[in-house]
Coordinates of C-alpha atoms and ligand atoms in Angstrom, one line a residue:
X1 CA 0.0 0.0 0.0
X2 CA 1.3 3.4 -0.9
X3 CA 0.0 5.1 2.2
X4 CA 0.6 3.9 5.7
X5 CA -2.9 2.5 6.1
X6 CA -3.5 -0.9 7.8
X7 CA -3.3 -4.0 5.6
X8 CA -3.7 -7.7 6.0
X9 CA -0.8 -9.8 7.0
X10 CA -1.4 -12.3 4.2
X11 CA -4.0 -13.3 1.6
X12 CA -5.0 -16.3 3.8
X13 CA -5.6 -13.9 6.7
X14 CA -7.8 -11.8 4.5
X15 CA -9.7 -14.9 3.4
X16 CA -10.3 -16.0 6.9
X17 CA -11.5 -12.6 7.9
X18 CA -13.9 -12.3 4.9
X19 CA -15.2 -15.8 5.4
X20 CA -15.5 -15.0 9.1
X21 CA -17.7 -12.0 8.2
X22 CA -19.8 -14.1 5.9
X23 CA -20.2 -17.0 8.2
X24 CA -22.6 -15.9 10.9
X25 CA -26.1 -16.4 12.4
X26 CA -27.4 -16.2 8.8
X27 CA -25.7 -19.5 8.0
X28 CA -26.8 -21.3 11.1
X29 CA -30.4 -20.3 11.6
X30 CA -31.3 -18.8 8.2
X31 CA -30.1 -20.9 5.4
X32 CA -31.0 -24.5 6.5
X33 CA -34.5 -23.6 7.5
X34 CA -35.2 -21.4 4.4
X35 CA -33.8 -24.2 2.2
X36 CA -36.2 -26.7 3.8
X37 CA -39.2 -24.5 3.6
X38 CA -38.5 -23.2 0.1
X39 CA -38.1 -26.4 -1.9
X40 CA -35.0 -28.2 -0.6
X41 CA -32.6 -29.1 -3.4
X42 CA -34.4 -26.8 -5.8
X43 CA -33.8 -23.9 -3.4
X44 CA -30.1 -24.8 -3.2
X45 CA -29.8 -24.6 -7.0
X46 CA -31.5 -21.2 -7.1
X47 CA -29.3 -20.0 -4.3
X48 CA -26.2 -21.1 -6.1
X49 CA -27.2 -19.5 -9.3
X50 CA -27.9 -16.3 -7.5
X51 CA -24.6 -16.6 -5.6
X52 CA -22.7 -16.9 -9.0
X53 CA -24.6 -14.4 -11.1
X54 CA -25.3 -11.8 -8.4
X55 CA -23.3 -12.5 -5.2
X56 CA -19.9 -13.2 -6.9
X57 CA -20.4 -10.1 -9.2
X58 CA -21.1 -7.8 -6.3
X59 CA -18.3 -9.3 -4.2
X60 CA -15.7 -8.7 -7.0
X61 CA -17.1 -5.2 -7.5
X62 CA -16.9 -4.3 -3.8
X63 CA -13.4 -5.7 -3.3
X64 CA -12.3 -3.8 -6.5
X65 CA -13.8 -0.5 -5.3
X66 CA -12.1 -1.0 -1.9
X67 CA -8.8 -1.9 -3.3
X68 CA -8.8 0.6 -6.1
X69 CA -9.5 3.5 -3.7
X70 CA -7.7 2.1 -0.7
X71 CA -10.4 4.0 1.4
X72 CA -13.1 3.2 3.9
X73 CA -16.7 3.0 2.7
X74 CA -17.9 6.7 2.5
X75 CA -14.7 8.1 0.9
X76 CA -14.4 5.1 -1.4
X77 CA -17.9 5.8 -2.9
X78 CA -17.2 9.5 -2.9
X79 CA -14.1 8.9 -4.9
X80 CA -15.7 6.7 -7.6
X81 CA -18.9 8.7 -8.1
X82 CA -20.1 12.0 -6.7
X83 CA -23.6 11.2 -7.8
X84 CA -23.8 7.9 -5.9
X85 CA -21.9 9.2 -2.9
X86 CA -24.9 8.5 -0.7
X87 CA -24.4 4.8 -1.2
X88 CA -21.4 5.1 1.1
X89 CA -23.7 6.5 3.8
X90 CA -26.1 3.6 3.2
X91 CA -23.1 1.3 3.6
X92 CA -22.3 2.8 7.0
X93 CA -25.9 3.1 8.2
X94 CA -26.7 -0.6 7.6
X95 CA -23.8 -2.2 9.5
X96 CA -24.3 0.2 12.4
X97 CA -27.9 -0.7 12.7
X98 CA -27.3 -4.4 12.2
X99 CA -25.0 -4.3 15.2
X100 CA -28.0 -3.2 17.4
X101 CA -29.4 -6.7 17.2
X102 CA -26.4 -8.8 16.3
X103 CA -24.9 -7.8 19.6
X104 CA -28.0 -8.9 21.5
X105 CA -28.0 -12.2 19.7
X106 CA -24.3 -12.6 20.5
X107 CA -25.2 -11.8 24.1
X108 CA -27.9 -14.6 24.1
X109 CA -25.3 -17.1 22.8
X110 CA -22.9 -16.0 25.5
X111 CA -25.7 -16.6 28.1
X112 CA -26.5 -20.0 26.8
X113 CA -22.9 -21.0 26.6
X114 CA -22.5 -19.9 30.3
X115 CA -25.6 -21.8 31.3
X116 CA -24.4 -25.0 29.7
X117 CA -21.0 -24.5 31.2
X118 CA -22.5 -24.0 34.7
X119 CA -24.5 -27.2 34.3
X120 CA -21.4 -29.0 33.0
X121 CA -19.2 -27.9 35.8
X122 CA -21.5 -27.7 38.8
X123 CA -24.6 -29.6 37.7
X124 CA -26.5 -26.3 38.0
X125 CA -29.5 -27.5 36.0
X126 CA -31.7 -26.0 38.7
X127 CA -31.1 -22.4 37.7
X128 CA -34.4 -22.1 36.0
X129 CA -36.4 -24.9 37.7
X130 CA -35.6 -28.6 37.7
X131 CA -34.1 -29.0 34.3
X132 CA -33.0 -26.6 31.6
X133 CA -35.7 -26.7 28.9
X134 CA -35.2 -24.5 25.9
X135 CA -38.6 -22.8 26.1
X136 CA -38.4 -22.0 29.8
X137 CA -34.8 -20.8 29.6
X138 CA -35.6 -18.6 26.6
X139 CA -38.7 -16.9 28.1
X140 CA -37.0 -16.3 31.5
X141 CA -34.0 -14.8 29.6
X142 CA -36.2 -12.5 27.5
X143 CA -38.1 -11.1 30.5
X144 CA -34.8 -10.3 32.3
X145 CA -33.7 -7.1 30.7
X146 CA -30.8 -6.5 33.0
X147 CA -29.3 -9.9 32.3
X148 CA -29.7 -9.4 28.5
X149 CA -28.1 -6.0 28.8
X150 CA -25.1 -7.3 30.7
X151 CA -24.4 -10.1 28.2
X152 CA -24.9 -7.7 25.3
X153 CA -22.4 -5.4 26.9
X154 CA -20.0 -8.3 27.3
X155 CA -20.4 -9.2 23.7
X156 CA -19.7 -5.7 22.6
X157 CA -16.6 -5.5 24.8
X158 CA -15.2 -8.7 23.2
X159 CA -15.7 -7.2 19.7
X160 CA -14.3 -3.9 20.8
X161 CA -11.1 -5.5 22.1
X162 CA -10.6 -7.4 18.9
X163 CA -11.2 -4.4 16.6
X164 CA -9.0 -2.2 18.8
X165 CA -6.2 -4.7 18.0
X166 CA -6.3 -3.5 14.4
X167 CA -6.7 -5.2 11.0
X168 CA -3.8 -7.6 11.2
X169 CA -3.4 -7.8 15.0
X170 CA -7.0 -8.0 15.9
X171 CA -9.5 -9.0 13.1
X172 CA -7.1 -11.2 11.2
X173 CA -5.7 -12.9 14.2
X174 CA -9.1 -13.7 15.7
X175 CA -10.4 -15.2 12.4
X176 CA -7.3 -17.2 11.8
X177 CA -7.9 -19.1 15.0
X178 CA -11.7 -18.8 15.1
X179 CA -12.5 -20.1 11.7
X180 CA -10.7 -23.4 11.8
X181 CA -12.0 -23.9 15.4
X182 CA -15.5 -23.2 14.2
X183 CA -15.1 -25.8 11.5
X184 CA -13.9 -28.5 13.8
X185 CA -16.7 -27.8 16.3
X186 CA -19.2 -27.9 13.5
X187 CA -18.0 -31.4 12.5
X188 CA -18.3 -32.6 16.1
X189 CA -21.9 -31.4 16.3
X190 CA -22.7 -32.8 12.9
X191 CA -21.6 -36.3 13.9
X192 CA -23.7 -36.1 17.0
X193 CA -26.7 -34.8 15.3
X194 CA -26.7 -37.3 12.4
X195 CA -26.4 -40.2 14.8
X196 CA -29.6 -39.3 16.7
X197 CA -32.4 -41.7 15.9
X198 CA -34.9 -40.1 13.5
X199 CA -32.5 -37.6 12.1
X200 CA -33.2 -38.7 8.6
X201 CA -36.5 -36.9 8.7
X202 CA -34.6 -33.6 9.1
X203 CA -32.4 -34.4 6.1
X204 CA -35.5 -35.1 4.0
X205 CA -36.9 -31.7 5.2
X206 CA -33.8 -30.0 4.1
X207 CA -33.1 -31.7 0.7
X208 CA -36.2 -33.4 -0.8
X209 CA -38.2 -31.0 -2.9
X210 CA -41.8 -30.8 -1.7
X211 CA -41.1 -32.8 1.4
X212 CA -41.7 -29.8 3.7
X213 CA -45.3 -29.7 2.4
X214 CA -46.1 -33.4 2.2
X215 CA -44.7 -34.1 5.7
X216 CA -46.7 -31.2 7.1
X217 CA -43.8 -28.8 8.1
X218 CA -45.6 -26.0 6.1
X219 CA -49.0 -25.9 4.6
X220 CA -48.3 -24.8 1.1
X221 CA -45.2 -24.3 -1.0
X222 CA -44.1 -20.7 -1.6
X223 CA -44.3 -19.5 -5.2
X224 CA -41.3 -19.0 -7.3
X225 CA -41.1 -15.2 -6.9
X226 CA -41.1 -15.6 -3.1
X227 CA -38.4 -18.3 -3.3
X228 CA -36.3 -16.0 -5.5
X229 CA -36.8 -13.2 -2.9
X230 CA -36.0 -15.5 0.0
X231 CA -32.9 -16.9 -1.7
X232 CA -31.6 -13.5 -2.8
X233 CA -32.1 -11.9 0.5
X234 CA -30.4 -14.8 2.3
X235 CA -27.5 -14.9 -0.1
X236 CA -26.9 -11.2 0.4
X237 CA -27.0 -11.2 4.1
X238 CA -25.0 -14.3 4.3
X239 CA -22.2 -13.0 2.0
X240 CA -22.0 -9.7 3.9
X241 CA -22.7 -7.8 0.7
X242 CA -23.9 -4.2 0.3
X243 CA -22.7 -3.5 3.9
X244 CA -19.4 -1.8 3.3
X245 CA -17.7 -4.9 4.6
X246 CA -16.1 -6.1 1.4
X247 CA -15.2 -2.6 0.3
X248 CA -13.5 -2.0 3.6
X249 CA -11.8 -5.4 3.7
X250 CA -10.8 -4.9 0.1
X251 CA -9.1 -1.6 0.9
X252 CA -6.7 -3.5 3.1
X253 CA -5.8 -6.0 0.4
X254 CA -2.6 -6.2 -1.5
X255 CA -2.5 -5.2 -5.2
X256 CA -1.1 -8.6 -6.1
X257 CA -4.0 -10.7 -4.9
X258 CA -6.5 -12.2 -7.3
X259 CA -10.0 -10.7 -6.7
X260 CA -12.0 -13.2 -8.7
X261 CA -10.4 -16.2 -7.1
X262 CA -10.7 -14.7 -3.6
X263 CA -14.4 -13.9 -4.2
X264 CA -15.0 -17.5 -5.4
X265 CA -13.4 -18.9 -2.3
X266 CA -15.5 -16.7 0.0
X267 CA -18.7 -17.7 -1.8
X268 CA -17.9 -21.4 -1.8
X269 CA -16.7 -21.5 1.8
X270 CA -19.8 -19.6 3.0
X271 CA -22.2 -21.9 1.2
X272 CA -20.4 -25.0 2.5
X273 CA -20.6 -23.8 6.0
X274 CA -24.3 -23.0 5.6
X275 CA -24.9 -26.6 4.4
X276 CA -22.8 -28.0 7.2
X277 CA -24.7 -25.9 9.7
X278 CA -27.9 -27.4 8.2
X279 CA -26.5 -30.9 8.9
X280 CA -25.5 -29.9 12.4
X281 CA -28.8 -28.4 13.5
X282 CA -31.8 -29.5 11.4
X283 CA -31.6 -33.4 11.8
X284 CA -31.1 -33.1 15.5
X285 CA -33.8 -30.5 15.9
X286 CA -36.3 -32.5 13.9
X287 CA -35.4 -35.8 15.6
X288 CA -35.7 -34.4 19.1
X289 CA -38.9 -32.5 18.4
X290 CA -40.5 -35.7 16.9
X291 CA -39.5 -37.7 20.0
X292 CA -41.2 -35.0 22.1
X293 CA -44.4 -35.4 20.1
X294 CA -44.3 -32.0 18.5
X295 CA -46.1 -31.9 15.1
X296 CA -43.9 -30.8 12.2
X297 CA -45.9 -27.6 11.7
X298 CA -45.2 -26.6 15.3
X299 CA -41.4 -27.2 15.2
X300 CA -39.3 -24.1 15.5
X301 CA -36.6 -24.8 12.9
X302 CA -35.4 -21.3 12.1
X303 CA -34.6 -17.9 13.7
X304 CA -33.8 -17.3 17.4
X305 CA -36.2 -20.1 18.5
X306 CA -34.2 -22.7 16.6
X307 CA -31.0 -21.7 18.4
X308 CA -32.3 -21.0 21.9
X309 CA -35.4 -23.2 22.3
X310 CA -35.3 -26.2 19.9
X311 CA -31.6 -26.9 20.1
X312 CA -31.3 -26.3 23.9
X313 CA -33.9 -29.0 24.2
X314 CA -31.8 -31.3 22.1
X315 CA -28.9 -30.8 24.5
X316 CA -31.0 -31.1 27.6
X317 CA -32.3 -34.5 26.3
X318 CA -28.9 -35.9 25.6
X319 CA -28.2 -36.9 29.2
X320 CA -25.0 -36.2 31.0
X321 CA -23.1 -35.4 27.9
X322 CA -25.7 -32.8 26.8
X323 CA -24.1 -29.8 28.5
X324 CA -20.8 -30.5 26.8
X325 CA -22.4 -30.4 23.4
X326 CA -24.3 -27.3 24.5
X327 CA -21.0 -25.6 25.4
X328 CA -19.4 -26.6 22.1
X329 CA -22.4 -25.6 20.1
X330 CA -23.0 -22.2 21.7
X331 CA -19.3 -21.4 21.5
X332 CA -19.5 -22.1 17.8
X333 CA -22.4 -19.8 17.4
X334 CA -20.6 -17.2 19.5
X335 CA -17.5 -17.4 17.3
X336 CA -19.6 -17.1 14.2
X337 CA -21.4 -14.0 15.7
X338 CA -18.1 -12.4 16.8
X339 CA -16.4 -12.8 13.4
X340 CA -19.3 -11.2 11.7
X341 CA -19.8 -8.4 14.3
X342 CA -16.2 -7.4 14.2
X343 CA -16.5 -6.8 10.4
X344 CA -19.5 -4.6 11.0
X345 CA -17.7 -2.7 13.7
X346 CA -14.6 -2.3 11.5
X347 CA -16.6 -0.8 8.7
X348 CA -18.0 1.9 10.9
X349 CA -14.7 2.5 12.8
X350 CA -12.5 2.6 9.7
X351 CA -14.5 5.6 8.3
X352 CA -13.7 7.7 11.4
X353 CA -10.2 6.4 11.7
X354 CA -9.4 7.5 8.2
X355 CA -10.9 10.8 8.8
X356 CA -8.9 11.3 12.0
X357 CA -5.7 10.3 10.3
X358 CA -6.4 12.7 7.5
X359 CA -6.7 15.4 10.1
X360 CA -3.2 14.5 11.3
X361 CA -4.1 12.5 14.4
X362 CA -1.7 9.8 15.3
X363 CA -3.1 6.3 15.8
X364 CA -6.7 7.2 16.7
X365 CA -8.0 3.6 16.4
X366 CA -8.4 2.8 20.1
X367 CA -10.3 5.9 20.9
X368 CA -12.5 5.7 17.9
X369 CA -13.4 2.0 18.4
X370 CA -14.4 2.9 21.9
X371 CA -16.8 5.6 20.8
X372 CA -18.2 3.3 18.1
X373 CA -18.7 0.6 20.7
X374 CA -20.5 3.0 23.0
X375 CA -22.8 4.2 20.2
X376 CA -23.6 0.5 19.4
X377 CA -24.3 -0.1 23.1
X378 CA -26.9 2.6 23.1
X379 CA -29.0 1.1 20.3
X380 CA -28.3 -2.5 21.4
X381 CA -29.7 -1.7 24.8
X382 CA -33.0 -0.9 23.3
X383 CA -33.1 -4.2 21.5
X384 CA -31.8 -6.1 24.6
X385 CA -34.3 -4.6 27.0
X386 CA -37.2 -5.2 24.5
X387 CA -36.6 -9.0 24.7
X388 CA -38.1 -9.7 21.3
X389 CA -41.2 -7.7 22.3
X390 CA -41.7 -9.5 25.7
X391 CA -41.4 -6.4 27.8
X392 CA -44.1 -4.0 26.5
X393 CA -41.8 -1.5 24.9
X394 CA -42.0 -2.8 21.3
X395 CA -42.7 -0.2 18.6
X396 CA -46.3 -1.4 18.3
X397 CA -46.8 -1.0 22.1
X398 CA -45.4 2.5 22.1
X399 CA -47.7 3.3 19.2
X400 CA -50.6 1.8 21.1
X401 CA -51.4 -0.7 18.3
X402 CA -52.8 -4.1 19.1
X403 CA -51.7 -5.7 15.9
X404 CA -49.0 -4.6 13.5
X405 CA -46.9 -5.5 10.5
X406 CA -43.7 -7.4 11.3
X407 CA -41.4 -4.4 11.4
X408 CA -43.3 -3.0 14.4
X409 CA -43.6 -6.1 16.4
X410 CA -40.3 -5.8 18.2
X411 CA -37.2 -3.7 18.1
X412 CA -35.1 -6.5 16.6
X413 CA -37.4 -6.7 13.6
X414 CA -37.6 -2.9 13.4
X415 CA -33.8 -2.6 13.2
X416 CA -33.6 -5.6 10.9
X417 CA -36.2 -4.1 8.5
X418 CA -34.3 -0.9 7.8
X419 CA -30.8 -2.5 7.6
X420 CA -31.0 -6.0 6.1
X421 CA -34.5 -5.5 4.8
X422 CA -34.2 -2.2 2.9
X423 CA -30.7 -0.7 2.9
X424 CA -29.0 -3.9 1.8
X425 CA -31.0 -4.7 -1.4
X426 CA -31.4 -1.0 -2.2
X427 CA -27.6 -0.5 -1.9
X428 CA -26.8 -3.5 -4.0
X429 CA -29.3 -2.6 -6.7
X430 CA -27.9 0.9 -6.9
X431 CA -24.4 -0.4 -6.9
X432 CA -25.3 -2.2 -10.1
X433 CA -26.8 1.0 -11.6
X434 CA -23.7 3.0 -10.6
X435 CA -21.0 0.7 -11.9
X436 CA -23.0 -0.6 -14.9
X437 CA -24.5 2.6 -16.1
X438 CA -23.1 5.7 -14.4
X439 CA -19.4 4.6 -14.4
X440 CA -18.3 1.7 -16.5
X441 CA -17.9 -2.0 -15.8
X442 CA -14.3 -1.5 -16.7
X443 CA -13.8 0.3 -13.4
X444 CA -13.9 -3.0 -11.5
X445 CA -12.4 -5.1 -14.3
X446 CA -9.4 -2.8 -14.5
X447 CA -8.8 -3.2 -10.9
X448 CA -9.0 -6.9 -11.1
X449 CA -6.5 -6.8 -14.0
X450 CA -3.9 -5.1 -11.9
X451 CA -3.0 -8.6 -10.8
X452 CA -4.9 -11.0 -13.0
X453 CA -5.6 -11.1 -16.7
X454 CA -9.4 -11.2 -17.3
X455 CA -10.6 -13.3 -20.2
X456 CA -13.1 -12.0 -22.8
X457 CA -15.6 -14.5 -21.4
X458 CA -15.5 -13.2 -17.9
X459 CA -15.6 -9.6 -19.1
X460 CA -18.8 -10.2 -21.0
X461 CA -20.3 -12.2 -18.2
X462 CA -19.4 -9.5 -15.7
X463 CA -20.8 -6.7 -17.8
X464 CA -24.2 -8.4 -18.4
X465 CA -24.6 -9.3 -14.8
X466 CA -23.7 -5.9 -13.3
X467 CA -25.7 -3.9 -15.9
X468 CA -28.9 -6.1 -15.9
X469 CA -29.0 -9.1 -13.7
X470 CA -27.9 -7.4 -10.4
X471 CA -30.3 -4.5 -10.5
X472 CA -33.3 -6.5 -11.6
X473 CA -32.8 -9.4 -9.2
X474 CA -32.2 -6.9 -6.4
X475 CA -35.4 -5.1 -7.2
X476 CA -37.3 -8.4 -6.7
X477 CA -35.4 -9.0 -3.4
X478 CA -36.3 -5.5 -2.2
X479 CA -40.0 -6.2 -3.1
X480 CA -39.9 -9.5 -1.3
X481 CA -38.5 -7.8 1.8
X482 CA -41.2 -5.0 1.7
X483 CA -43.8 -7.7 1.6
X484 CA -42.4 -9.5 4.6
X485 CA -41.9 -6.5 6.8
X486 CA -44.7 -4.2 5.8
X487 CA -47.3 -6.8 4.6
X488 CA -48.2 -4.6 1.6
X489 CA -48.6 -7.3 -1.0
X490 CA -48.1 -6.6 -4.7
X491 CA -47.7 -2.8 -4.2
X492 CA -44.1 -3.7 -3.1
X493 CA -43.3 -4.7 -6.6
X494 CA -44.6 -1.4 -8.0
X495 CA -42.5 0.5 -5.5
X496 CA -39.3 -1.3 -5.9
X497 CA -39.4 -1.6 -9.7
X498 CA -40.4 2.1 -9.7
X499 CA -37.3 3.0 -7.7
X500 CA -35.1 1.1 -10.1
X501 CA -36.7 2.6 -13.2
X502 CA -36.3 6.1 -11.8
X503 CA -32.6 5.6 -10.9
X504 CA -31.9 4.0 -14.2
X505 CA -33.7 6.8 -16.1
X506 CA -32.0 9.6 -14.2
X507 CA -28.6 7.9 -14.5
X508 CA -28.8 7.4 -18.2
X509 CA -30.5 10.8 -19.0
X510 CA -28.0 12.8 -17.0
X511 CA -25.0 10.9 -18.4
X512 CA -25.8 11.6 -22.0
X513 CA -25.6 15.3 -21.5
Ligands
LIG1 N1 -23.0 -12.6 7.0 C1 -23.4 -12.5 8.3 C2 -24.3 -13.7 8.6 O1 -24.5 -14.6 7.8 C3 -24.1 -11.3 8.7 C4 -23.5 -10.0 8.2 C5 -24.1 -9.3 7.3 C6 -22.2 -9.7 8.6 C7 -23.5 -8.1 6.8 C8 -21.6 -8.6 8.1 C9 -22.3 -7.8 7.2 O2 -24.9 -13.8 9.7

């Protein structure tokens, strides 16, 4: 790097960090369940196609913009396009807001790990009654705002300490140990899960097209547009795209590294871990719920309930060895959450660090990371105290509503709606418009070519994807998210396609002048 900005120690270190960011709660509680619900193997194919045609393309583009400018998110977008400068702000807003609930969920994992550890070491199964059951533990946890606050705080402190350590000394170091460790723990949990009697039902749920409906897990199959929206949204969140992460991580990357190959490795690794997570959790969750006589339609196989109710029951029913698996599993979840959270914290911090350095401050990282962590603590406290809407301060309660669309039901969903739901697909859609139409696809390709010759084939493929496939697919994803969060039906398509057409129009019209 020509300036004295931080950089990765090695390409492997970068890959571990980027994979660490990608591998998170989305892989563990999102992917396997959505795959099962949305058509099993068919969903997997759609997901992979989207990952190649959209995910990979955005990944290459973000890494290229980051490395080309060597700047943090806002300055990077500012440098490539004045007109689309606001995308940089979107890219700092979204990760900041995601941290509000990611920290709380990290705090839950920390609590569950501690509980299992306490049971393992002192047989403290009596903390919440006679035996830890997932349901009781989870509801007692949610209605204990102080406890949730403390563990959220602890989680934020852990992330802060890592990010304070810097790019190489903190983020890279953590991931270089954390990612292999996560992998090993995942294998251990998979072996245990697949050897539980009845686990094959879970495998069928995950892989066999149509099985979710015929076995009664869901009442009707989602239509193809919904599946596309689900797969696209999941892919985006899971690959940490349109969040400033890959731009920021790319800005620390050496000019000699191959951006296409690196992107492919990240996408493949993330998908493999998502599938492995499926093997680890779904068969065990289904087997155990079946043994308890729970009907398929009532099993909680996704979201917070999967992690903190269904799986805790699996461990509680394993006998003496249960708490040990509990500790391993929640530690795994915790590592996955930390490795993603530190990427989000790094995006926000790096913006202010670069600014301070430009003003001549010497080594402002520690101070800035502390301030960012404090700001995150404020918003996370709201989500922690809300306890997924258990404590009467959910947005709908404050508004005096008795029923409300998803985004008002609790603070987690509220935060999730604006960040993952809206900012992410909007940012990705407009990134396609910016690079494909306002600038030139060559912008990214030239940066790739600093180290690697790009064949004619890839050039054409990239150009078509960034100009057309990315914006159109993202408009559908945005529409799908609007439907989910606001419950506004088909109007969401009109709104999102409208936004795309307006931006396309303005971009092309103002460019010709
Ligand atoms: N990719 C992470 C996950 O799957 C979440 C995340 C999104 C992290 C965006 C960073 C940026 O859970």
